[in-house]
Backbone as numpy.savetxt, mean C-alpha at the origin, in Angstrom:
# Nx Ny Nz CAx CAy CAz Cx Cy Cz
4.50 -30.16 11.72 5.28 -29.00 11.15 5.54 -28.11 12.52
6.81 -27.69 12.55 7.04 -26.76 13.59 6.54 -25.38 13.57
6.49 -24.58 14.54 6.06 -23.21 14.63 6.79 -22.47 13.58
8.18 -22.54 13.59 8.95 -21.83 12.61 8.67 -22.23 11.26
8.55 -23.38 11.00 8.16 -23.83 9.55 6.76 -23.21 9.10
5.82 -23.26 10.03 4.58 -22.59 9.74 4.72 -21.11 9.32
5.62 -20.50 10.02 6.01 -19.09 9.74 6.54 -18.91 8.41
7.40 -19.73 8.02 8.09 -19.68 6.77 7.07 -20.06 5.60
6.03 -20.94 5.85 5.08 -21.24 4.91 4.03 -20.01 4.60
3.68 -19.45 5.76 2.63 -18.46 5.51 3.09 -17.13 4.71
4.31 -16.95 4.63 4.85 -15.78 3.77 4.32 -16.05 2.29
4.31 -17.24 1.92 3.88 -17.59 0.40 2.46 -17.57 0.28
1.58 -17.17 1.39 0.14 -17.06 1.31 -0.22 -15.51 0.87
0.82 -14.74 0.86 0.62 -13.35 0.47 1.08 -13.20 -1.07
0.28 -12.42 -1.82 0.83 -12.12 -3.19 2.04 -11.38 -3.25
2.77 -11.55 -4.23 4.06 -10.81 -4.56 3.73 -9.34 -4.64
4.70 -8.45 -4.39 4.60 -7.13 -4.70 4.55 -6.84 -6.20
4.10 -5.77 -6.63 4.06 -5.51 -8.03 5.41 -5.41 -8.70
5.52 -5.86 -9.83 6.95 -5.81 -10.46 6.97 -4.46 -11.17
8.12 -3.98 -11.62 8.32 -2.75 -12.42 7.55 -2.73 -13.58
7.35 -3.89 -14.34 6.64 -3.94 -15.48 5.14 -3.69 -15.19
4.63 -4.22 -14.18 3.28 -4.13 -13.78 2.99 -2.64 -13.36
3.89 -2.07 -12.73 3.72 -0.57 -12.35 3.76 0.35 -13.49
4.57 -0.08 -14.51 4.67 0.76 -15.80 3.27 0.88 -16.43
2.45 -0.15 -16.26 1.26 -0.24 -16.87 0.03 0.58 -16.28
0.40 1.06 -15.05 -0.66 1.81 -14.23 -0.67 3.31 -14.57
-1.79 3.87 -14.36 -1.80 5.40 -14.51 -1.01 5.96 -13.54
-0.38 7.13 -14.01 0.59 7.86 -13.06 -0.16 8.95 -12.39
0.09 9.00 -11.12 -0.45 10.12 -10.19 0.30 11.35 -10.59
-0.53 12.44 -10.83 0.11 13.65 -11.13 0.00 14.66 -10.12
-0.99 14.57 -9.25 -1.28 15.56 -8.10 -1.57 14.93 -6.90
-0.74 15.41 -5.88 -0.98 14.88 -4.48 -1.61 16.01 -3.50
-2.49 15.53 -2.78 -3.11 16.55 -1.85 -3.13 15.96 -0.43
-2.79 16.68 0.59 -2.82 16.23 1.91 -3.98 16.85 2.75
-4.67 16.12 3.40 -5.64 16.52 4.32 -5.31 16.18 5.80
-5.30 17.18 6.62 -4.89 16.96 8.02 -6.08 16.86 8.97
-5.90 15.96 9.95 -7.08 15.59 10.75 -6.88 16.12 12.15
-7.82 16.88 12.84 -7.68 17.28 14.18 -8.99 16.80 14.94
-8.85 16.61 16.21 -9.89 16.17 17.03 -10.27 17.05 18.10
-11.51 17.38 18.14 -12.08 18.29 19.18 -13.23 17.69 19.91
-13.02 17.21 21.19 -13.85 16.37 21.93 -14.03 15.06 21.24
-15.20 14.76 20.75 -15.56 13.39 19.95 -15.70 13.59 18.52
-15.40 14.80 18.08 -15.53 15.09 16.56 -14.12 15.29 15.87
-14.08 14.85 14.63 -12.98 15.09 13.77 -13.24 16.13 12.76
-12.30 16.87 12.46 -12.24 17.92 11.34 -11.09 17.64 10.48
-11.42 17.42 9.19 -10.31 17.29 8.03 -10.26 18.37 7.28
-9.11 18.96 7.09 -8.90 20.12 6.27 -7.85 19.91 5.12
-8.13 20.37 3.98 -7.26 20.29 2.82 -7.01 21.58 2.29
-5.82 22.11 2.14 -5.45 23.40 1.58 -4.69 23.14 0.28
-4.34 24.32 -0.44 -3.62 24.27 -1.61 -4.36 23.52 -2.62
-5.57 23.59 -2.77 -6.31 22.94 -3.93 -6.24 23.91 -5.01
-6.68 23.57 -6.33 -6.56 24.42 -7.45 -7.50 25.68 -7.04
-6.87 26.76 -7.47 -7.49 28.10 -7.27 -7.39 28.58 -5.84
-6.51 27.93 -5.07 -6.33 28.34 -3.70 -7.39 27.97 -2.79
-8.17 27.03 -2.98 -9.39 26.71 -2.35 -8.90 25.89 -1.12
-9.71 26.01 -0.16 -9.59 25.22 1.16 -10.97 24.46 1.42
-10.84 23.21 1.77 -12.11 22.55 1.93 -11.96 21.91 3.41
-13.09 21.77 4.14 -13.06 21.18 5.48 -14.32 20.32 5.59
-14.10 19.16 6.33 -15.19 18.30 6.54 -15.07 17.83 7.99
-16.30 17.62 8.62 -16.25 17.08 9.99 -17.00 15.69 9.90
-16.76 14.98 11.03 -17.32 13.71 11.15 -17.35 13.11 12.72
-18.10 12.28 13.03 -18.09 11.61 14.46 -16.74 10.80 14.48
-16.30 10.20 13.41 -15.16 9.35 13.49 -14.09 9.81 12.33
-12.95 9.23 12.42 -12.02 9.44 11.47 -12.41 9.06 10.06
-12.97 7.97 10.04 -13.42 7.40 8.85 -14.48 8.33 8.14
-15.37 8.79 8.91 -16.54 9.73 8.38 -15.92 11.10 7.97
-14.98 11.65 8.71 -14.44 12.89 8.25 -13.46 12.67 6.98
-12.80 11.56 6.91 -11.88 11.36 5.81 -12.81 11.24 4.59
-13.82 10.44 4.68 -14.78 10.37 3.49 -15.33 11.65 3.00
-15.65 12.52 3.98 -16.29 13.84 3.79 -15.29 14.71 3.00
-13.96 14.84 3.46 -13.10 15.76 2.91 -12.64 15.05 1.48
-12.69 13.74 1.35 -12.39 13.08 0.09 -13.43 13.64 -1.00
-14.70 13.69 -0.57 -15.66 14.02 -1.66 -15.49 15.51 -1.91
-15.16 16.41 -0.98 -15.02 17.75 -1.19 -13.65 17.92 -2.08
-12.61 17.26 -1.95 -11.50 17.32 -2.73 -11.79 16.88 -4.18
-12.58 15.66 -4.27 -12.92 15.22 -5.66 -13.71 16.31 -6.35
-14.75 17.11 -5.61 -15.46 18.03 -6.37 -14.50 19.22 -6.78
-13.51 19.60 -5.84 -12.62 20.71 -5.99 -11.65 20.39 -7.27
-11.38 19.31 -7.65 -10.38 18.98 -8.69 -11.11 18.46 -9.87
-12.42 18.30 -9.92 -13.20 17.80 -11.03 -12.89 18.67 -12.21
-12.48 17.96 -13.32 -12.23 18.59 -14.61 -10.74 18.86 -14.76
-10.04 18.74 -13.76 -8.50 18.93 -13.90 -7.87 17.69 -14.59
-6.85 17.88 -15.43 -6.23 16.80 -15.97 -5.47 16.02 -15.05
-5.25 14.71 -15.44 -4.54 13.83 -14.83 -5.20 12.98 -13.66
-4.28 12.39 -12.85 -4.91 11.64 -11.73 -4.34 12.06 -10.44
-5.30 12.27 -9.38 -4.83 12.82 -8.18 -4.83 11.80 -6.99
-4.05 12.00 -5.97 -4.08 11.20 -4.73 -4.37 12.03 -3.45
-5.07 11.54 -2.55 -5.19 12.37 -1.26 -4.64 11.52 -0.14
-3.85 12.18 0.70 -3.30 11.51 1.83 -4.07 12.20 3.23
-4.49 11.38 4.07 -5.20 11.90 5.23 -4.26 11.54 6.50
-3.74 12.54 7.05 -2.78 12.34 8.18 -3.08 13.16 9.41
-2.69 12.78 10.59 -3.06 13.64 11.75 -2.30 14.94 11.66
-3.00 15.97 12.14 -2.32 17.34 12.14 -1.30 17.46 13.18
-1.49 16.68 14.34 -0.61 16.73 15.48 0.74 16.06 14.90
1.83 16.75 15.16 3.05 16.22 14.65 3.57 14.92 15.39
3.25 14.78 16.66 3.59 13.54 17.20 2.83 12.30 16.90
1.46 12.62 16.54 0.65 11.61 16.08 1.03 11.10 14.56
1.41 12.12 13.78 1.76 11.89 12.54 3.14 10.98 12.49
3.93 11.32 13.41 5.16 10.62 13.52 4.90 9.14 13.94
3.85 8.94 14.70 3.46 7.51 15.10 3.04 6.79 13.81
2.13 7.48 12.97 1.68 6.81 11.78 2.89 6.53 10.83
3.79 7.43 10.69 4.93 7.31 9.84 5.69 6.21 10.29
5.93 6.00 11.44 6.60 4.80 12.06 6.01 3.50 11.78
4.68 3.45 11.91 3.99 2.17 11.49 4.04 1.92 10.05
3.86 2.95 9.25 3.86 2.74 7.71 5.31 2.32 7.20
6.29 2.97 7.92 7.66 2.53 7.48 7.94 1.07 7.92
7.51 0.67 9.06 7.64 -0.78 9.48 6.97 -1.63 8.69
5.73 -1.42 8.26 4.92 -2.16 7.24 5.57 -2.35 6.00
5.97 -1.21 5.45 6.83 -1.24 4.23 8.05 -1.97 4.25
8.81 -1.85 5.25 10.10 -2.69 5.43 9.76 -4.28 5.49
8.67 -4.49 6.19 8.40 -5.96 6.36 7.88 -6.47 4.97
7.17 -5.81 4.25 6.71 -6.21 2.95 7.83 -6.40 2.07
8.72 -5.64 1.94 9.87 -5.80 1.14 10.89 -6.98 1.68
10.96 -7.09 2.99 11.75 -8.08 3.51 11.11 -9.63 3.17
9.67 -9.55 3.25 9.09 -10.90 2.89 9.26 -11.19 1.43
9.04 -10.06 0.61 9.33 -10.40 -0.86 10.66 -10.78 -1.17
11.69 -10.33 -0.54 13.02 -10.80 -0.65 13.20 -12.14 -0.26
12.63 -12.56 0.76 12.69 -13.94 1.32 11.90 -14.84 0.23
10.86 -14.55 -0.33 10.05 -15.32 -1.30 10.99 -15.45 -2.54
11.54 -14.49 -3.01 12.42 -14.51 -4.25 13.64 -15.31 -3.86
14.26 -15.20 -2.70 15.59 -16.03 -2.44 15.06 -17.67 -2.29
13.98 -17.92 -1.72 13.50 -19.29 -1.68 13.27 -19.84 -3.09
12.46 -19.09 -3.86 12.38 -19.55 -5.07 13.49 -19.84 -6.02
14.48 -18.93 -5.86 15.80 -19.17 -6.58 16.57 -20.37 -6.04
16.59 -20.58 -4.82 17.29 -21.67 -4.13 16.49 -23.08 -4.55
15.13 -23.02 -4.45 14.38 -24.25 -4.86 14.68 -24.58 -6.21
14.48 -23.71 -7.19 14.81 -24.00 -8.64 16.24 -24.48 -8.90
17.12 -23.81 -8.28 18.54 -24.15 -8.49 18.76 -25.60 -7.96
18.29 -25.93 -6.79 18.54 -27.36 -6.34 17.68 -28.36 -7.04
16.47 -28.12 -7.51 15.77 -29.08 -8.21 16.46 -29.34 -9.61
17.07 -28.35 -10.25 17.82 -28.42 -11.41 19.08 -29.19 -11.33
19.51 -29.36 -10.02 20.73 -30.18 -9.67 20.33 -31.52 -9.33
18.99 -31.89 -9.46 18.61 -33.33 -9.16 18.04 -33.55 -7.80
17.82 -32.46 -7.00 17.18 -32.87 -5.67 15.77 -33.10 -5.87
15.11 -33.74 -5.03 13.73 -33.99 -5.00 13.05 -32.85 -4.18
11.81 -32.70 -4.52 11.05 -31.71 -3.72 10.98 -31.82 -2.21
10.96 -33.03 -1.90 10.93 -33.46 -0.50 12.28 -32.97 0.20
13.41 -33.31 -0.50 14.69 -33.03 0.01 14.85 -31.40 0.11
14.36 -30.65 -0.97 14.47 -29.32 -0.96 13.61 -28.68 0.16
12.36 -29.20 0.27 11.54 -28.70 1.42 12.12 -28.94 2.75
12.78 -30.20 3.12 13.53 -30.38 4.34 14.69 -29.44 4.54
15.37 -29.03 3.51 16.43 -28.04 3.66 15.90 -26.65 3.93
14.90 -26.33 3.35 14.42 -24.90 3.36 13.18 -24.71 4.40
12.91 -25.88 5.15 11.94 -25.96 6.13 10.53 -25.50 5.74
10.24 -26.17 4.43 9.02 -26.03 3.79 8.41 -27.34 3.44
7.08 -27.49 3.30 6.59 -28.66 2.72 6.92 -28.91 1.30
6.90 -30.18 0.83 7.26 -30.44 -0.55 6.06 -30.00 -1.38
4.89 -29.86 -0.88 3.83 -29.30 -1.76 4.07 -27.77 -1.98
4.58 -27.17 -0.94 4.82 -25.72 -1.06 5.96 -25.54 -2.05
7.05 -26.48 -2.08 8.15 -26.32 -3.09 7.51 -26.37 -4.53
6.64 -27.46 -4.68 6.06 -27.64 -5.91 5.24 -26.39 -6.40
4.56 -25.83 -5.47 3.85 -24.63 -5.81 4.62 -23.38 -6.29
5.70 -23.10 -5.34 6.34 -21.86 -5.58 7.27 -21.91 -6.84
7.77 -23.11 -7.24 8.66 -23.07 -8.45 7.91 -23.00 -9.70
6.44 -23.09 -9.49 5.70 -22.82 -10.73 5.39 -21.38 -10.98
5.56 -20.54 -9.81 5.42 -19.05 -9.97 6.66 -18.34 -10.48
6.46 -17.42 -11.33 7.67 -16.53 -11.70 8.19 -15.74 -10.51
9.48 -15.74 -10.39 10.15 -14.99 -9.24 9.68 -13.44 -9.42
9.35 -12.78 -8.29 8.94 -11.45 -8.47 10.17 -10.44 -8.51
10.14 -9.42 -9.34 11.09 -8.40 -9.28 10.69 -7.26 -8.48
11.17 -7.01 -7.33 10.64 -5.98 -6.43 10.57 -4.58 -7.13
9.42 -3.96 -7.00 9.27 -2.70 -7.65 10.14 -1.68 -6.85
10.36 -0.44 -7.64 11.06 0.52 -6.94 10.32 1.18 -5.75
11.08 1.47 -4.72 10.52 2.15 -3.54 9.97 3.54 -4.09
8.88 3.95 -3.66 8.51 5.34 -4.00 9.44 6.37 -3.32
9.56 7.43 -4.18 10.48 8.50 -3.66 9.65 9.38 -2.70
10.43 10.14 -1.79 9.80 11.11 -0.85 9.75 12.48 -1.44
9.82 12.57 -2.72 9.77 13.90 -3.39 8.33 14.27 -3.48
7.24 13.52 -3.67 5.94 13.79 -3.77 5.44 14.49 -2.60
4.40 15.31 -2.72 3.85 16.18 -1.64 2.93 15.12 -0.76
2.64 15.62 0.52 1.71 14.83 1.21 2.26 14.36 2.53
3.44 14.59 2.95 3.83 14.40 4.23 4.24 12.95 4.34
4.31 12.42 5.44 4.87 11.07 5.88 3.95 10.00 5.20
2.67 10.15 4.91 1.90 9.18 4.31 2.38 8.76 3.00
3.08 9.65 2.29 3.47 9.35 0.92 4.47 8.05 1.02
5.01 7.78 2.15 6.02 6.68 2.12 5.29 5.41 1.74
4.06 5.28 1.79 3.33 4.01 1.57 2.70 4.14 0.19
2.81 5.29 -0.47 1.95 5.51 -1.77 2.02 4.41 -2.69
3.14 3.83 -2.97 3.44 2.69 -3.89 3.55 1.42 -3.18
3.22 1.34 -2.05 3.45 0.06 -1.28 2.37 -0.96 -1.37
2.40 -1.91 -0.52 1.65 -3.02 -0.51 0.22 -2.70 -0.10
-0.74 -3.37 -0.66 -2.11 -3.08 -0.12 -2.42 -3.79 1.15
-3.48 -3.34 1.89 -3.80 -3.96 3.09 -4.29 -5.34 3.05
-4.61 -5.76 1.93 -5.08 -7.08 1.72 -3.84 -8.00 1.41
-2.77 -7.52 1.12 -1.70 -8.40 0.67 -0.62 -8.37 1.74
-0.13 -7.21 2.29 1.04 -7.29 3.11 0.87 -6.48 4.34
-0.37 -6.06 4.66 -0.68 -5.37 6.00 -0.74 -4.03 5.87
-0.54 -3.30 4.67 -0.41 -1.93 4.49 -1.70 -1.32 3.94
-1.82 -0.08 3.78 -2.96 0.50 3.14 -3.26 0.08 1.73
-4.49 0.02 1.32 -4.84 -0.32 -0.10 -4.28 0.64 -0.99
-4.05 0.17 -2.31 -3.49 1.06 -3.32 -4.29 1.00 -4.54
-5.57 1.29 -4.50 -6.31 1.20 -5.57 -6.18 2.37 -6.54
-6.34 1.99 -7.87 -6.16 2.98 -8.83 -7.59 3.46 -9.42
-7.67 4.90 -9.37 -8.80 5.43 -9.81 -8.83 5.81 -11.36
-9.88 5.77 -11.95 -9.86 6.13 -13.43 -9.79 7.65 -13.62
-9.14 7.99 -14.73 -9.06 9.35 -15.18 -10.48 9.72 -15.49
-10.79 11.12 -15.32 -10.09 12.27 -15.03 -9.85 12.38 -13.56
-9.38 13.62 -13.04 -8.97 13.74 -11.75 -10.08 13.83 -10.63
-11.26 13.78 -11.21 -12.43 13.76 -10.13 -12.59 12.37 -9.66
-11.85 11.47 -10.01 -11.66 10.12 -9.31 -10.32 10.09 -8.58
-10.42 10.07 -7.23 -9.21 10.24 -6.33 -8.69 8.93 -5.85
-7.46 8.83 -5.69 -6.96 7.75 -4.91 -6.76 8.09 -3.41
-7.28 7.38 -2.60 -7.05 7.64 -1.14 -6.12 6.52 -0.65
-4.70 6.88 -0.53 -3.76 5.95 -0.20 -3.82 5.25 1.15
-4.70 5.92 1.93 -4.79 5.48 3.36 -6.08 4.85 3.72
-6.75 4.47 2.64 -8.17 3.93 3.04 -8.14 2.61 2.31
-9.35 1.94 2.59 -9.47 0.62 1.82 -10.41 0.76 0.51
-10.53 1.98 0.14 -11.37 2.24 -1.10 -10.98 3.58 -1.79
-11.40 3.82 -2.84 -11.18 5.12 -3.51 -12.04 6.21 -2.84
-11.60 7.45 -2.71 -12.39 8.47 -2.08 -13.63 8.70 -3.01
-14.69 9.03 -2.33 -15.85 9.28 -2.96 -16.71 7.97 -3.36
-16.24 6.85 -2.89 -16.90 5.65 -3.18 -18.10 5.44 -2.35
-18.96 4.47 -2.38 -20.05 4.28 -1.67 -19.82 4.17 -0.25
-20.74 4.68 0.52 -20.60 4.55 2.07 -20.95 3.25 2.52
-20.52 2.94 3.80 -20.90 1.67 4.35 -22.37 1.67 4.59
């Protein structure tokens, strides 16, 4: 198998993005909070403003991860008892650093959607050609995939790409990945759903819900 063929194969090792129907069944985020991170020497300080009642919380840590977890717990305490589901975004306070993050998230988002579009196009082509009497080996030769892969992908329903999240929600550049792929599927941040009430928080830029167990 050629290097290019291996590249085409590996796209199918990632799960499909959520469909519109799957997203409809998830709890809706009703409140977004942004924590900004600043670095002084070797320490990080995470600050979140505009919490209910005008509260401001601040957490420090030796690492980005430690400060992020600390501010997440404080935000969770601050919104405990509030109705709905909340999400927190942790971003650099420095505008240039925030722009770097935004560029990475945008690139990951675009890649995830491009790969989904390719999976859907290949499935459609494979099913159409098989319906016309082609063999799986001939379809695989045409599409530069193994015949085993052709047999596998035609058994899966084609994904309907979910709507892109709007930029209307609060939280700055990090919101662009809010409804995007998880880090385990397409290289972006995890998108875990927390249970209601709002004292369970979604951290869109971490691999776990805020307030979860520490390492």
